[in-house]
Amino acid sequence: MSLGDDTGQTRTRMPERDGDPYGGSRRGGRSSSRSLVTVVGVVVILIAAIAFANRGGGDSAADDGGGGGGDAPKASSTAASGKKPVDGKAAGIPSGFAHDKQGAESAAANYAVVLGSDGMFNSTRRHEIVQTLADPGSVGKLQSGFDADYSADFLSAVGLDKDGAAPSGSTFVSRTLPAGTKVTAFSDSGATVEVWCNGLFGLAGDKSTTPVTNSWFTVTMKLNWSGDDWKVLETSQKTGPTPVAGDNPVTGADEISKAVQEFGGFTYAR
């Protein structure tokens, strides 16, 4: 699922399939010895990480991720801040973000989540989302772009009815999961934030021709400080960075449907 080009319009990539109903996501198995080595390696890494996290003391240079010199980033530039998420909500969407870089990052991550959600496939909810997130001067442009993208023909192509509902016996999945954020420009009046995301999209069902697949992409969101919150001016997107796919076996449609229904989505903060 993609959030849009520089006009704020939404694009959806369909899975590529060569006779595989799961979009070619199955991977050949590796030898048991190699799998065992991989598991052992992961366990060792986790043990080392836990030991490092629990160690006491340390000088300030070590705490900041220093010691490497050069252009190595400090830990504070990539680690979670530890501050609590915002308490406010508007139309069910987190709001009232801080007027600083962290607030802009948190806003962009939360907005990426809702703009990549299944709510965008229903016209009433989509209009509510855009009215809530968009800068007043960009509402019309963003709304017309999204409405054009989520046409009846498009909804039909992905297996949904005109209201964005899945057919009986199927579960529609559209989730955007931020993995990290980065501010590339900031001032008191505006910010540009990149949000690195993993996305899930498709129909989980025995008869689905668009099974749930995942993708990695980076959303660039331009924000404006309007009133007392960050608002969206425009969004754009590029593919990746994409990690190597794991060796997990593909899960059946019933289990995917159950997971989507039982596991709620997250909101995010830095």
PDB file of N, CA and C in Angstrom, residues 7 16 30 47 49 59 61 68-69 72 79 92-93 104 106 115-116 133 145 158 173 182 189 191 204 230 264 270:
ATOM      1  N   THR A   7       1.214  14.802  -5.113  1.00  0.00           N
ATOM      2  CA  THR A   7      -0.099  15.417  -5.070  1.00  0.00           C
ATOM      3  C   THR A   7      -0.927  14.876  -3.922  1.00  0.00           C
ATOM      4  N   GLU A  16       2.820  -9.448  -7.489  1.00  0.00           N
ATOM      5  CA  GLU A  16       3.199 -10.128  -8.710  1.00  0.00           C
ATOM      6  C   GLU A  16       3.165 -11.620  -8.457  1.00  0.00           C
ATOM      7  N   ARG A  30      15.776 -23.938   3.743  1.00  0.00           N
ATOM      8  CA  ARG A  30      17.216 -24.071   3.908  1.00  0.00           C
ATOM      9  C   ARG A  30      17.501 -25.322   4.713  1.00  0.00           C
ATOM     10  N   ILE A  47      20.929 -12.217  23.734  1.00  0.00           N
ATOM     11  CA  ILE A  47      21.550 -12.258  25.060  1.00  0.00           C
ATOM     12  C   ILE A  47      22.514 -11.090  25.238  1.00  0.00           C
ATOM     13  N   ALA A  49      22.407  -8.250  23.663  1.00  0.00           N
ATOM     14  CA  ALA A  49      21.650  -6.999  23.711  1.00  0.00           C
ATOM     15  C   ALA A  49      21.037  -6.786  25.084  1.00  0.00           C
ATOM     16  N   ASP A  59      30.284   5.838  30.936  1.00  0.00           N
ATOM     17  CA  ASP A  59      30.534   7.275  30.857  1.00  0.00           C
ATOM     18  C   ASP A  59      29.589   7.896  29.844  1.00  0.00           C
ATOM     19  N   ALA A  61      30.162   9.455  27.064  1.00  0.00           N
ATOM     20  CA  ALA A  61      30.457   9.192  25.660  1.00  0.00           C
ATOM     21  C   ALA A  61      29.847   7.881  25.227  1.00  0.00           C
ATOM     22  N   GLY A  68      33.021   5.860  18.525  1.00  0.00           N
ATOM     23  CA  GLY A  68      33.333   5.491  17.160  1.00  0.00           C
ATOM     24  C   GLY A  68      33.925   6.641  16.378  1.00  0.00           C
ATOM     25  N   GLY A  69      33.604   7.874  16.819  1.00  0.00           N
ATOM     26  CA  GLY A  69      34.119   9.048  16.134  1.00  0.00           C
ATOM     27  C   GLY A  69      33.514   9.190  14.757  1.00  0.00           C
ATOM     28  N   ALA A  72      29.556   8.609  12.754  1.00  0.00           N
ATOM     29  CA  ALA A  72      28.647   7.640  13.352  1.00  0.00           C
ATOM     30  C   ALA A  72      27.551   8.369  14.110  1.00  0.00           C
ATOM     31  N   ALA A  79      17.161   6.290  18.729  1.00  0.00           N
ATOM     32  CA  ALA A  79      16.429   5.575  19.769  1.00  0.00           C
ATOM     33  C   ALA A  79      15.104   6.257  20.070  1.00  0.00           C
ATOM     34  N   GLY A  92     -11.052  10.201  16.144  1.00  0.00           N
ATOM     35  CA  GLY A  92     -10.412   8.931  16.432  1.00  0.00           C
ATOM     36  C   GLY A  92      -8.942   8.865  16.071  1.00  0.00           C
ATOM     37  N   ILE A  93      -8.356  10.004  15.687  1.00  0.00           N
ATOM     38  CA  ILE A  93      -6.965  10.067  15.246  1.00  0.00           C
ATOM     39  C   ILE A  93      -6.157  10.855  16.282  1.00  0.00           C
ATOM     40  N   ALA A 104       6.722  16.571  15.457  1.00  0.00           N
ATOM     41  CA  ALA A 104       6.527  16.427  14.011  1.00  0.00           C
ATOM     42  C   ALA A 104       6.722  14.982  13.582  1.00  0.00           C
ATOM     43  N   SER A 106       6.304  12.280  15.479  1.00  0.00           N
ATOM     44  CA  SER A 106       5.180  11.508  15.990  1.00  0.00           C
ATOM     45  C   SER A 106       3.935  11.724  15.146  1.00  0.00           C
ATOM     46  N   LEU A 115      -3.450   7.187   7.005  1.00  0.00           N
ATOM     47  CA  LEU A 115      -3.576   7.355   5.562  1.00  0.00           C
ATOM     48  C   LEU A 115      -3.340   6.051   4.813  1.00  0.00           C
ATOM     49  N   GLY A 116      -2.760   5.068   5.495  1.00  0.00           N
ATOM     50  CA  GLY A 116      -2.567   3.754   4.895  1.00  0.00           C
ATOM     51  C   GLY A 116      -3.518   2.711   5.450  1.00  0.00           C
ATOM     52  N   LEU A 133      -6.682  15.610   9.147  1.00  0.00           N
ATOM     53  CA  LEU A 133      -5.225  15.651   9.048  1.00  0.00           C
ATOM     54  C   LEU A 133      -4.679  16.776   8.186  1.00  0.00           C
ATOM     55  N   GLY A 145      -7.689  14.363  -4.856  1.00  0.00           N
ATOM     56  CA  GLY A 145      -6.737  13.339  -5.278  1.00  0.00           C
ATOM     57  C   GLY A 145      -7.093  11.977  -4.737  1.00  0.00           C
ATOM     58  N   VAL A 158      -9.623  -4.421  -6.558  1.00  0.00           N
ATOM     59  CA  VAL A 158      -8.979  -5.052  -5.400  1.00  0.00           C
ATOM     60  C   VAL A 158      -9.940  -5.952  -4.638  1.00  0.00           C
ATOM     61  N   VAL A 173      -7.322  -6.331   4.422  1.00  0.00           N
ATOM     62  CA  VAL A 173      -6.206  -5.860   5.246  1.00  0.00           C
ATOM     63  C   VAL A 173      -5.509  -4.705   4.541  1.00  0.00           C
ATOM     64  N   LYS A 182      12.487  10.210  10.494  1.00  0.00           N
ATOM     65  CA  LYS A 182      13.662  11.081  10.369  1.00  0.00           C
ATOM     66  C   LYS A 182      13.215  12.456   9.888  1.00  0.00           C
ATOM     67  N   SER A 189       7.415  26.830  11.668  1.00  0.00           N
ATOM     68  CA  SER A 189       6.176  26.801  10.895  1.00  0.00           C
ATOM     69  C   SER A 189       5.977  25.536  10.063  1.00  0.00           C
ATOM     70  N   ALA A 191       7.694  21.341   8.752  1.00  0.00           N
ATOM     71  CA  ALA A 191       8.652  20.239   8.900  1.00  0.00           C
ATOM     72  C   ALA A 191       8.480  19.256   7.750  1.00  0.00           C
ATOM     73  N   ALA A 204      -7.682 -11.539   2.668  1.00  0.00           N
ATOM     74  CA  ALA A 204      -7.446 -12.863   3.228  1.00  0.00           C
ATOM     75  C   ALA A 204      -8.718 -13.679   3.066  1.00  0.00           C
ATOM     76  N   TRP A 230       0.299  19.843  14.104  1.00  0.00           N
ATOM     77  CA  TRP A 230       0.904  19.623  12.800  1.00  0.00           C
ATOM     78  C   TRP A 230      -0.153  19.112  11.826  1.00  0.00           C
ATOM     79  N   GLY A 264      -5.171  -5.521  17.257  1.00  0.00           N
ATOM     80  CA  GLY A 264      -5.450  -4.144  16.883  1.00  0.00           C
ATOM     81  C   GLY A 264      -4.202  -3.429  16.408  1.00  0.00           C
ATOM     82  N   ARG A 270       7.679   9.186  19.221  1.00  0.00           N
ATOM     83  CA  ARG A 270       9.134   9.100  19.322  1.00  0.00           C
ATOM     84  C   ARG A 270       9.535   9.279  20.769  1.00  0.00           C
TER      85      ARG A 270
END
